[in-house]
Structures are given as structure tokens and as C-alpha cells.
Amino acid sequence: MTPVQVVNVSLPTLSEGWTAEKDFKSVGTLSAATQRNLEPVGPHFLAHARRKRHQRTFSEDERLQAQHNVKKTEEDDDDLISEPEDPMMLSRDAKDWKGQDHYAVLGLTKYRWRATPDQIKRAHRKKVLRHHPDKKAALGDRDENDSFFKCIQKANEILTDPIKRRQFDSVDEAAEVEPPTKKDVQKGNFFKLWRPVFKAEARFSKIQPVPQLGDENTTFEELDNFYNFWYNFDSWRTFEYLDEDVPDDNENRDQKRHVEKKNANARRKRKTEDITRLRHLVDDCAAQDERIKNFRKAARADKDKKRLEKEAEAKRLVEEKEKARLEEEQRKKDAEEAAKAERENKKKAKEAAKNAAKKNKRVLKGSVKEVNYFAEGEASAAQVDSVLTDVDLIISKIDAEELAGLAERLTAAGKDGAAVKNVWAEESKRLVAASKLKEGETKTF
């Protein structure tokens, strides 16, 4: 027994003057309690309810459930061996395992390379239950030939090993689909006849997913991608399954090397033949594919159209160049006339603006004169000079448009001295606000 060890650890001391009331700070609070209704659920509750309903004990319920599960499994697996068993297959020699159809032995002919590991496992179990020698003996079948049972075991060994299964799938002729002939395509639907062929070949592709054959609405880019893919097909297909068995005799090493070299050469030859076969298959499909003909026809029509368009474009450019030359000459002529007219108009406008400005200035200066320069009685020379100085100052700070506006307001004010002075005062304030005049720069307004 391990002795108990006591470790003395002292807690850190609190700082001097620390108190819970002063130094402790709460960072959160507990939420209020919530009342909820809970319902019993789950497999354990269902099992309890089932036992109570049928008045069963734990062991009795488990036994009955196990029987139910076994029966259900057998019913689910019935579809896997629904294929009739060929008497020739049942009597075949187990030693010739390379020549047997492993999928047919397990009853998976309709699945073949598409069969899942679970389907293979279930099919093997059903075949074993049916053909196991012990079960046959129990049923009164005294035939001690267990050759087919060995075939079942060998098929399971091959199909449950990913590498061995791939080797067998590489040479599985029963999974191949014969390509249609030209006559077949003329009588039937091109896509319906060729689609299964490429689907069967696609299982050998290292690149997944594989481009589809498409239909009448396939675009040129999709069709070009499809044929490029198949003309450059990268296949994982191997042919080791057909290798000649290498002797295990370690003494005859030369014979072993000879067989290995022979097998390697045979694989390369079959690989080359398979590549050639697939290329011919794609060639035949392309030759029968009306979409390629339609795209080529459209390409030729487009080429002719572009040529005619190019010729028409050249002719149009010549005509446009001549037209542009004439238009340029006319434009220059019109521009010269317009410039001449514009200069005359600007001259007239300038003179008119100048005359208007002179007139408005006379109105501005006349407005103060009409009200006797805001003097009570006769205005002195100093007062007249002061008022006119302010008027000239304001006139120098405003443009022609503001000058016209001010003249209009002074005309409206008439000979009312107060009104005239008020107009001048408002204009002075506006100029001060606009920073065109300084505060107090005008003496009168």
C-alpha cells in the first residue's frame, strides 16, 4: 500500500487592511430559478416502458429483442442474395479462384464495383449461413465437398481487401459496357447509348468527379472539357490480377525473376492496349457526336461572317474617313464663322455691360444727390465728398450683377432720404459680412 504523503502549503496572506466589505467586488450574479416540466425520453425509458407493458424481466426482454434484431437483419439482407445461384458456379473448383466472378459468388452481380463494404459484409454472412459445411451437415446434406464455400471465402478475401479488390475490378469484364456502333446510334438516342459506356469507364479515373457527356444543350466549353478529359484520361487501372503466379521456391531465383519480368511486361502491354482502346472509343464517340458537327458548322459560318464583316468594315472605314475629311473641313469653316460671330457678340455684350454699369453708377451717385447727400439744408463740400467717397468705395467692391441690383433698390427708394440711406446701409452690412469691407470703413453708411 502506498504511504500517504502530507504536503504543507500555506495560503498567501492578505494585504494589510483588506476587508471583504471594502475590497471585495462582485463580478456577476446568479440568475433566478426557473421551473420546467421534464418528460422521460430516450432508449432506456422506452426499454423500461416495454418491459412494464409486456411484464418482462430484463433478461427475457433482452433475449426477445436480440431475436427480433436477428430476424430484421436477415430480412434486410434478403435482397443481397435474391439472384439465382448458377449450378455451374456451385460446382466450380476452388483452386481456379482467379477465373471466378467474386461478385457473382456473393450474389452482388447487380452491384459489382458499386457495392459498399457493408453490402459485401452482409452478403458474405448470408452466403456463409447458407453454404457452411456444418450447417449443411445439420440439415442432412452429407456432401462433404466444401469447394463452393472456399470460393465464398476467397471472394470475401478479395473484395474486402481494397488493393485486391481494385486489382479484380481492373479486369472485371462483366462490369464493362460495350460501346454502341454507328448503326445503333442512327437507330437510337446518342446520349442514352453512350452515357452508360462513359459511366463504366469513369470508375478507373484518378480524378473525380468526371465530366459528364451532357445533352443537346451542352455548351462548347463543356463539350471541349469533356473530350479533353477523356483524351488525357488518367487511369488507375492495373492488371496485377492476371499475373502469372511467382514460384515460392527460393532456390530457383532465376525462374522467379523471369516470371516477375514477364508479368511486368504483360502489365505494360495490357496498359498500352487499354489506353489505345479507350482512345479509339472516344474517337468513335466524337465521330458520332452531332454536337461537334454543329459547333464546327457554326464556327465555319462565324468565320465567313467575320470575313464579310471585315471587308464591310474596311469599306466603311474608307467611307467614314472621306466623310470625316469633309465634315472636318465644314467644321473648321463653321467654327471660324461661329468664332467671328462670338467675338462680335462678346464685343456687343461687353459694350452693353459697360454702358449698363455706367448707367447704374450714375443711378447710385444720383440717388444720394437726389436726397441732398443726406444733409439737412444745403450740404457742405466736406459732406458731399464724404458721401461720394463711400459710394465709390461700395461701387468698387461689387460686381456688375450686384451693381444692377443695388441700382434697382435705390430706384425703388426714390427720393426718400431715409429709404435711400437704409438701402446703402444694408449693402454696406452685406459687404462687411462677406468680408469685402471692413467694419467702420464707410463713414456715412
C-alpha positions as a Python dict, from the first residue, in 0.01 Angstrom:
ca = {
    (1, 'M'): (0, 0, 0),
    (2, 'T'): (136, 342, -97),
    (3, 'P'): (211, 554, 212),
    (4, 'V'): (20, 877, 248),
    (5, 'Q'): (227, 1190, 194),
    (6, 'V'): (131, 1514, 361),
    (7, 'V'): (226, 1835, 183),
    (8, 'N'): (218, 2152, 389),
    (9, 'V'): (116, 2450, 175),
    (10, 'S'): (48, 2786, 331),
    (11, 'L'): (-212, 3013, 177),
    (12, 'P'): (-99, 3357, 68),
    (13, 'T'): (-160, 3626, 324),
    (14, 'L'): (-400, 3907, 255),
    (15, 'S'): (-267, 4256, 226),
    (16, 'E'): (-282, 4466, 539),
    (17, 'G'): (-609, 4648, 584),
    (18, 'W'): (-801, 4422, 341),
    (19, 'T'): (-1171, 4376, 426),
    (20, 'A'): (-1447, 4195, 242),
    (21, 'E'): (-1684, 4488, 279),
    (22, 'K'): (-1439, 4736, 127),
    (23, 'D'): (-1220, 4536, -116),
    (24, 'F'): (-1444, 4253, -240),
    (25, 'K'): (-1611, 4325, -575),
    (26, 'S'): (-1882, 4106, -727),
    (27, 'V'): (-1842, 4037, -1099),
    (28, 'G'): (-2177, 3865, -1154),
    (29, 'T'): (-2498, 3738, -1002),
    (30, 'L'): (-2687, 3411, -1010),
    (31, 'S'): (-2992, 3403, -1233),
    (32, 'A'): (-3332, 3347, -1083),
    (33, 'A'): (-3463, 2992, -1056),
    (34, 'T'): (-3682, 2870, -1344),
    (35, 'Q'): (-3938, 2593, -1306),
    (36, 'R'): (-3953, 2347, -1601),
    (37, 'N'): (-4155, 2035, -1679),
    (38, 'L'): (-3932, 1733, -1760),
    (39, 'E'): (-4053, 1438, -1966),
    (40, 'P'): (-3885, 1092, -1963),
    (41, 'V'): (-3732, 1013, -2303),
    (42, 'G'): (-3456, 803, -2459),
    (43, 'P'): (-3391, 434, -2528),
    (44, 'H'): (-3359, 338, -2162),
    (45, 'F'): (-3700, 482, -2080),
    (46, 'L'): (-3853, 309, -2385),
    (47, 'A'): (-3700, -20, -2278),
    (48, 'H'): (-3842, 30, -1927),
    (49, 'A'): (-4187, 109, -2072),
    (50, 'R'): (-4169, -200, -2298),
    (51, 'R'): (-4082, -428, -2005),
    (52, 'K'): (-4363, -285, -1792),
    (53, 'R'): (-4617, -319, -2073),
    (54, 'H'): (-4534, -683, -2151),
    (55, 'Q'): (-4450, -779, -1790),
    (56, 'R'): (-4098, -898, -1884),
    (57, 'T'): (-3780, -933, -1688),
    (58, 'F'): (-3453, -771, -1803),
    (59, 'S'): (-3307, -1099, -1937),
    (60, 'E'): (-3632, -1201, -2110),
    (61, 'D'): (-3666, -863, -2282),
    (62, 'E'): (-3303, -867, -2398),
    (63, 'R'): (-3343, -1218, -2543),
    (64, 'L'): (-3659, -1125, -2735),
    (65, 'Q'): (-3504, -803, -2866),
    (66, 'A'): (-3197, -993, -2984),
    (67, 'Q'): (-3419, -1241, -3171),
    (68, 'H'): (-3610, -952, -3329),
    (69, 'N'): (-3286, -783, -3439),
    (70, 'V'): (-3153, -1105, -3593),
    (71, 'K'): (-3478, -1159, -3784),
    (72, 'K'): (-3478, -800, -3904),
    (73, 'T'): (-3116, -833, -4020),
    (74, 'E'): (-3198, -1148, -4216),
    (75, 'E'): (-3497, -979, -4380),
    (76, 'D'): (-3283, -676, -4471),
    (77, 'D'): (-3018, -900, -4626),
    (78, 'D'): (-3262, -1099, -4840),
    (79, 'D'): (-3226, -859, -5132),
    (80, 'L'): (-2849, -922, -5147),
    (81, 'I'): (-2887, -1289, -5244),
    (82, 'S'): (-3202, -1258, -5446),
    (83, 'E'): (-3004, -1362, -5755),
    (84, 'P'): (-3044, -1728, -5852),
    (85, 'E'): (-2731, -1934, -5798),
    (86, 'D'): (-2592, -2092, -6113),
    (87, 'P'): (-2541, -2469, -6067),
    (88, 'M'): (-2217, -2443, -6268),
    (89, 'M'): (-2091, -2184, -6022),
    (90, 'L'): (-2181, -2403, -5724),
    (91, 'S'): (-1975, -2691, -5865),
    (92, 'R'): (-1666, -2493, -5968),
    (93, 'D'): (-1320, -2582, -5842),
    (94, 'A'): (-1198, -2356, -5562),
    (95, 'K'): (-840, -2383, -5691),
    (96, 'D'): (-939, -2188, -6003),
    (97, 'W'): (-1018, -1880, -5794),
    (98, 'K'): (-873, -1636, -6046),
    (99, 'G'): (-1132, -1742, -6301),
    (100, 'Q'): (-1432, -1698, -6073),
    (101, 'D'): (-1663, -1396, -6061),
    (102, 'H'): (-1630, -1290, -5698),
    (103, 'Y'): (-1932, -1061, -5714),
    (104, 'A'): (-2150, -1342, -5856),
    (105, 'V'): (-2026, -1580, -5584),
    (106, 'L'): (-2150, -1340, -5315),
    (107, 'G'): (-2470, -1254, -5505),
    (108, 'L'): (-2366, -897, -5581),
    (109, 'T'): (-2378, -911, -5960),
    (110, 'K'): (-2609, -608, -5989),
    (111, 'Y'): (-2379, -400, -5765),
    (112, 'R'): (-2029, -509, -5870),
    (113, 'W'): (-1775, -222, -5824),
    (114, 'R'): (-2052, -7, -5672),
    (115, 'A'): (-2103, -250, -5381),
    (116, 'T'): (-2024, -93, -5044),
    (117, 'P'): (-1811, -268, -4778),
    (118, 'D'): (-2126, -310, -4567),
    (119, 'Q'): (-2310, -480, -4855),
    (120, 'I'): (-2014, -716, -4909),
    (121, 'K'): (-2006, -799, -4540),
    (122, 'R'): (-2380, -874, -4526),
    (123, 'A'): (-2374, -1077, -4848),
    (124, 'H'): (-2082, -1286, -4720),
    (125, 'R'): (-2266, -1355, -4395),
    (126, 'K'): (-2577, -1477, -4577),
    (127, 'K'): (-2375, -1697, -4812),
    (128, 'V'): (-2186, -1847, -4518),
    (129, 'L'): (-2510, -1917, -4334),
    (130, 'R'): (-2645, -2094, -4642),
    (131, 'H'): (-2337, -2289, -4758),
    (132, 'H'): (-2134, -2355, -4444),
    (133, 'P'): (-2045, -2728, -4431),
    (134, 'D'): (-2156, -2758, -4069),
    (135, 'K'): (-2497, -2614, -4148),
    (136, 'K'): (-2533, -2845, -4447),
    (137, 'A'): (-2449, -3142, -4228),
    (138, 'A'): (-2706, -3030, -3971),
    (139, 'L'): (-2969, -3014, -4246),
    (140, 'G'): (-2886, -3372, -4357),
    (141, 'D'): (-2672, -3285, -4658),
    (142, 'R'): (-2383, -3529, -4632),
    (143, 'D'): (-2197, -3390, -4932),
    (144, 'E'): (-1856, -3319, -4786),
    (145, 'N'): (-1746, -3114, -5088),
    (146, 'D'): (-1695, -2766, -4950),
    (147, 'S'): (-1543, -2626, -5272),
    (148, 'F'): (-1807, -2354, -5316),
    (149, 'F'): (-1769, -2250, -4952),
    (150, 'K'): (-1398, -2199, -5022),
    (151, 'C'): (-1499, -1991, -5326),
    (152, 'I'): (-1713, -1778, -5094),
    (153, 'Q'): (-1425, -1727, -4855),
    (154, 'K'): (-1188, -1639, -5138),
    (155, 'A'): (-1439, -1390, -5284),
    (156, 'N'): (-1475, -1227, -4943),
    (157, 'E'): (-1096, -1216, -4903),
    (158, 'I'): (-1057, -1041, -5241),
    (159, 'L'): (-1345, -794, -5209),
    (160, 'T'): (-1274, -686, -4850),
    (161, 'D'): (-913, -603, -4929),
    (162, 'P'): (-907, -259, -5105),
    (163, 'I'): (-591, -339, -5302),
    (164, 'K'): (-701, -687, -5415),
    (165, 'R'): (-1050, -561, -5495),
    (166, 'R'): (-906, -281, -5714),
    (167, 'Q'): (-694, -539, -5895),
    (168, 'F'): (-1000, -755, -5962),
    (169, 'D'): (-1214, -453, -6064),
    (170, 'S'): (-942, -363, -6316),
    (171, 'V'): (-1007, -684, -6510),
    (172, 'D'): (-1376, -733, -6432),
    (173, 'E'): (-1512, -783, -6784),
    (174, 'A'): (-1868, -827, -6653),
    (175, 'A'): (-1869, -458, -6547),
    (176, 'E'): (-1769, -333, -6892),
    (177, 'V'): (-2028, -177, -7123),
    (178, 'E'): (-1993, -241, -7495),
    (179, 'P'): (-1984, 87, -7691),
    (180, 'P'): (-2265, 134, -7947),
    (181, 'T'): (-2196, 113, -8319),
    (182, 'K'): (-2276, 381, -8576),
    (183, 'K'): (-2589, 185, -8675),
    (184, 'D'): (-2704, 170, -8313),
    (185, 'V'): (-2668, 547, -8280),
    (186, 'Q'): (-2860, 608, -8604),
    (187, 'K'): (-3148, 398, -8468),
    (188, 'G'): (-3137, 510, -8104),
    (189, 'N'): (-3056, 803, -7879),
    (190, 'F'): (-2686, 900, -7887),
    (191, 'F'): (-2678, 1016, -7523),
    (192, 'K'): (-2875, 718, -7392),
    (193, 'L'): (-2641, 473, -7567),
    (194, 'W'): (-2308, 637, -7482),
    (195, 'R'): (-2376, 760, -7128),
    (196, 'P'): (-2351, 409, -6965),
    (197, 'V'): (-2023, 346, -7151),
    (198, 'F'): (-1852, 652, -7005),
    (199, 'K'): (-2009, 587, -6665),
    (200, 'A'): (-1847, 241, -6662),
    (201, 'E'): (-1509, 378, -6778),
    (202, 'A'): (-1522, 665, -6526),
    (203, 'R'): (-1465, 424, -6237),
    (204, 'F'): (-1098, 397, -6342),
    (205, 'S'): (-1035, 774, -6326),
    (206, 'K'): (-791, 909, -6067),
    (207, 'I'): (-969, 1246, -6097),
    (208, 'Q'): (-1319, 1264, -5959),
    (209, 'P'): (-1583, 1381, -6037),
    (210, 'V'): (-1560, 1300, -6408),
    (211, 'P'): (-1708, 1545, -6666),
    (212, 'Q'): (-2046, 1427, -6793),
    (213, 'L'): (-2145, 1357, -7155),
    (214, 'G'): (-2418, 1620, -7130),
    (215, 'D'): (-2708, 1664, -7371),
    (216, 'E'): (-2824, 1876, -7664),
    (217, 'N'): (-2794, 2194, -7455),
    (218, 'T'): (-2427, 2141, -7359),
    (219, 'T'): (-2210, 2446, -7429),
    (220, 'F'): (-1897, 2433, -7644),
    (221, 'E'): (-1675, 2487, -7336),
    (222, 'E'): (-1836, 2195, -7152),
    (223, 'L'): (-1809, 1968, -7458),
    (224, 'D'): (-1446, 2066, -7517),
    (225, 'N'): (-1368, 1999, -7149),
    (226, 'F'): (-1536, 1656, -7175),
    (227, 'Y'): (-1331, 1535, -7472),
    (228, 'N'): (-1007, 1688, -7344),
    (229, 'F'): (-1059, 1499, -7019),
    (230, 'W'): (-1110, 1165, -7192),
    (231, 'Y'): (-828, 1213, -7444),
    (232, 'N'): (-596, 1280, -7147),
    (233, 'F'): (-757, 1021, -6922),
    (234, 'D'): (-551, 941, -6610),
    (235, 'S'): (-639, 582, -6521),
    (236, 'W'): (-554, 390, -6206),
    (237, 'R'): (-638, 63, -6383),
    (238, 'T'): (-382, -211, -6316),
    (239, 'F'): (-354, -569, -6437),
    (240, 'E'): (-172, -745, -6149),
    (241, 'Y'): (-471, -976, -6109),
    (242, 'L'): (-377, -1152, -6433),
    (243, 'D'): (-14, -1201, -6329),
    (244, 'E'): (135, -1548, -6351),
    (245, 'D'): (198, -1684, -6002),
    (246, 'V'): (556, -1630, -5891),
    (247, 'P'): (712, -1956, -5759),
    (248, 'D'): (791, -1959, -5389),
    (249, 'D'): (1096, -2178, -5436),
    (250, 'N'): (1384, -1970, -5305),
    (251, 'E'): (1637, -2198, -5472),
    (252, 'N'): (1513, -2114, -5823),
    (253, 'R'): (1573, -1737, -5809),
    (254, 'D'): (1634, -1709, -6184),
    (255, 'Q'): (1293, -1857, -6256),
    (256, 'K'): (1134, -1617, -6006),
    (257, 'R'): (1300, -1313, -6167),
    (258, 'H'): (1198, -1440, -6510),
    (259, 'V'): (831, -1468, -6406),
    (260, 'E'): (835, -1123, -6240),
    (261, 'K'): (985, -967, -6554),
    (262, 'K'): (731, -1148, -6769),
    (263, 'N'): (446, -1019, -6551),
    (264, 'A'): (578, -660, -6564),
    (265, 'N'): (599, -673, -6945),
    (266, 'A'): (249, -819, -6966),
    (267, 'R'): (111, -538, -6745),
    (268, 'R'): (273, -267, -6959),
    (269, 'K'): (139, -428, -7274),
    (270, 'R'): (-214, -450, -7134),
    (271, 'K'): (-191, -91, -7007),
    (272, 'T'): (-88, 30, -7354),
    (273, 'E'): (-365, -171, -7516),
    (274, 'D'): (-618, -30, -7272),
    (275, 'I'): (-507, 331, -7343),
    (276, 'T'): (-536, 263, -7719),
    (277, 'R'): (-877, 101, -7669),
    (278, 'L'): (-1007, 399, -7472),
    (279, 'R'): (-873, 647, -7730),
    (280, 'H'): (-1048, 458, -8011),
    (281, 'L'): (-1365, 454, -7800),
    (282, 'V'): (-1351, 833, -7755),
    (283, 'D'): (-1276, 875, -8129),
    (284, 'D'): (-1587, 673, -8218),
    (285, 'C'): (-1800, 877, -7979),
    (286, 'A'): (-1669, 1206, -8118),
    (287, 'A'): (-1731, 1088, -8475),
    (288, 'Q'): (-2095, 1012, -8388),
    (289, 'D'): (-2150, 1327, -8179),
    (290, 'E'): (-2370, 1565, -8379),
    (291, 'R'): (-2288, 1848, -8136),
    (292, 'I'): (-1929, 1859, -8263),
    (293, 'K'): (-2051, 1882, -8623),
    (294, 'N'): (-2293, 2158, -8528),
    (295, 'F'): (-2023, 2352, -8344),
    (296, 'R'): (-1784, 2316, -8639),
    (297, 'K'): (-2053, 2427, -8881),
    (298, 'A'): (-2130, 2724, -8659),
    (299, 'A'): (-1756, 2801, -8638),
    (300, 'R'): (-1724, 2799, -9020),
    (301, 'A'): (-2031, 3020, -9053),
    (302, 'D'): (-1889, 3250, -8789),
    (303, 'K'): (-1556, 3260, -8976),
    (304, 'D'): (-1730, 3351, -9304),
    (305, 'K'): (-1937, 3607, -9122),
    (306, 'K'): (-1626, 3763, -8969),
    (307, 'R'): (-1457, 3775, -9313),
    (308, 'L'): (-1756, 3953, -9468),
    (309, 'E'): (-1777, 4181, -9168),
    (310, 'K'): (-1405, 4258, -9202),
    (311, 'E'): (-1447, 4351, -9570),
    (312, 'A'): (-1752, 4561, -9493),
    (313, 'E'): (-1564, 4724, -9206),
    (314, 'A'): (-1272, 4815, -9435),
    (315, 'K'): (-1512, 4970, -9687),
    (316, 'R'): (-1693, 5153, -9408),
    (317, 'L'): (-1364, 5290, -9273),
    (318, 'V'): (-1271, 5432, -9614),
    (319, 'E'): (-1613, 5594, -9647),
    (320, 'E'): (-1600, 5725, -9292),
    (321, 'K'): (-1252, 5864, -9349),
    (322, 'E'): (-1370, 6061, -9655),
    (323, 'K'): (-1682, 6168, -9473),
    (324, 'A'): (-1473, 6274, -9173),
    (325, 'R'): (-1246, 6480, -9401),
    (326, 'L'): (-1542, 6665, -9549),
    (327, 'E'): (-1700, 6710, -9206),
    (328, 'E'): (-1370, 6842, -9068),
    (329, 'E'): (-1348, 7100, -9344),
    (330, 'Q'): (-1709, 7203, -9281),
    (331, 'R'): (-1647, 7206, -8906),
    (332, 'K'): (-1348, 7436, -8943),
    (333, 'K'): (-1547, 7668, -9166),
    (334, 'D'): (-1841, 7669, -8922),
    (335, 'A'): (-1603, 7718, -8632),
    (336, 'E'): (-1443, 8019, -8794),
    (337, 'E'): (-1785, 8173, -8861),
    (338, 'A'): (-1904, 8093, -8509),
    (339, 'A'): (-1586, 8237, -8358),
    (340, 'K'): (-1631, 8554, -8562),
    (341, 'A'): (-1996, 8582, -8454),
    (342, 'E'): (-1900, 8510, -8093),
    (343, 'R'): (-1635, 8781, -8098),
    (344, 'E'): (-1888, 9029, -8230),
    (345, 'N'): (-2145, 8922, -7970),
    (346, 'K'): (-1889, 8945, -7690),
    (347, 'K'): (-1792, 9290, -7810),
    (348, 'K'): (-2154, 9399, -7814),
    (349, 'A'): (-2221, 9238, -7476),
    (350, 'K'): (-1912, 9398, -7330),
    (351, 'E'): (-2018, 9736, -7459),
    (352, 'A'): (-2372, 9680, -7333),
    (353, 'A'): (-2242, 9572, -6992),
    (354, 'K'): (-2013, 9871, -6984),
    (355, 'N'): (-2297, 10107, -7072),
    (356, 'A'): (-2523, 9939, -6816),
    (357, 'A'): (-2255, 9970, -6548),
    (358, 'K'): (-2209, 10340, -6631),
    (359, 'K'): (-2583, 10391, -6615),
    (360, 'N'): (-2609, 10207, -6282),
    (361, 'K'): (-2321, 10406, -6138),
    (362, 'R'): (-2497, 10726, -6240),
    (363, 'V'): (-2810, 10594, -6067),
    (364, 'L'): (-2611, 10518, -5749),
    (365, 'K'): (-2443, 10859, -5744),
    (366, 'G'): (-2766, 11031, -5844),
    (367, 'S'): (-2954, 10858, -5559),
    (368, 'V'): (-2750, 11045, -5294),
    (369, 'K'): (-2763, 11364, -5491),
    (370, 'E'): (-3144, 11347, -5510),
    (371, 'V'): (-3163, 11331, -5129),
    (372, 'N'): (-2913, 11625, -5091),
    (373, 'Y'): (-2638, 11388, -4966),
    (374, 'F'): (-2848, 11320, -4653),
    (375, 'A'): (-2797, 11681, -4530),
    (376, 'E'): (-3049, 11899, -4354),
    (377, 'G'): (-3046, 12210, -4571),
    (378, 'E'): (-2755, 12283, -4804),
    (379, 'A'): (-2484, 12012, -4796),
    (380, 'S'): (-2129, 12123, -4729),
    (381, 'A'): (-1845, 12034, -4962),
    (382, 'A'): (-1693, 11803, -4696),
    (383, 'Q'): (-2025, 11617, -4650),
    (384, 'V'): (-2070, 11576, -5028),
    (385, 'D'): (-1714, 11450, -5060),
    (386, 'S'): (-1760, 11203, -4770),
    (387, 'V'): (-2085, 11057, -4913),
    (388, 'L'): (-1942, 11023, -5266),
    (389, 'T'): (-1625, 10863, -5127),
    (390, 'D'): (-1837, 10594, -4955),
    (391, 'V'): (-2043, 10549, -5273),
    (392, 'D'): (-1727, 10500, -5484),
    (393, 'L'): (-1590, 10259, -5223),
    (394, 'I'): (-1904, 10040, -5231),
    (395, 'I'): (-1914, 10054, -5614),
    (396, 'S'): (-1554, 9927, -5625),
    (397, 'K'): (-1642, 9627, -5406),
    (398, 'I'): (-1942, 9492, -5605),
    (399, 'D'): (-1968, 9324, -5945),
    (400, 'A'): (-2196, 9420, -6235),
    (401, 'E'): (-2485, 9199, -6119),
    (402, 'E'): (-2474, 9335, -5762),
    (403, 'L'): (-2444, 9686, -5906),
    (404, 'A'): (-2761, 9636, -6108),
    (405, 'G'): (-2945, 9502, -5803),
    (406, 'L'): (-2838, 9794, -5587),
    (407, 'A'): (-2944, 10043, -5857),
    (408, 'E'): (-3284, 9874, -5876),
    (409, 'R'): (-3337, 9903, -5499),
    (410, 'L'): (-3227, 10269, -5495),
    (411, 'T'): (-3460, 10349, -5785),
    (412, 'A'): (-3741, 10192, -5586),
    (413, 'A'): (-3649, 10401, -5282),
    (414, 'G'): (-3687, 10717, -5495),
    (415, 'K'): (-3625, 11050, -5318),
    (416, 'D'): (-3697, 10921, -4969),
    (417, 'G'): (-3373, 11007, -4790),
    (418, 'A'): (-3428, 10757, -4507),
    (419, 'A'): (-3513, 10476, -4751),
    (420, 'V'): (-3210, 10554, -4970),
    (421, 'K'): (-2978, 10565, -4671),
    (422, 'N'): (-3126, 10239, -4544),
    (423, 'V'): (-3053, 10069, -4881),
    (424, 'W'): (-2694, 10192, -4867),
    (425, 'A'): (-2659, 10081, -4505),
    (426, 'E'): (-2790, 9728, -4585),
    (427, 'E'): (-2548, 9697, -4878),
    (428, 'S'): (-2263, 9811, -4653),
    (429, 'K'): (-2356, 9547, -4392),
    (430, 'R'): (-2373, 9276, -4658),
    (431, 'L'): (-2025, 9364, -4783),
    (432, 'V'): (-1891, 9362, -4427),
    (433, 'A'): (-2048, 9017, -4369),
    (434, 'A'): (-1893, 8896, -4695),
    (435, 'S'): (-1551, 9031, -4579),
    (436, 'K'): (-1537, 9269, -4875),
    (437, 'L'): (-1549, 9573, -4644),
    (438, 'K'): (-1410, 9632, -4301),
    (439, 'E'): (-1631, 9740, -4013),
    (440, 'G'): (-1642, 10122, -3999),
    (441, 'E'): (-1465, 10167, -4334),
    (442, 'T'): (-1764, 10369, -4464),
    (443, 'K'): (-1825, 10694, -4279),
    (444, 'T'): (-2179, 10770, -4390),
    (445, 'F'): (-2344, 10425, -4406),
}
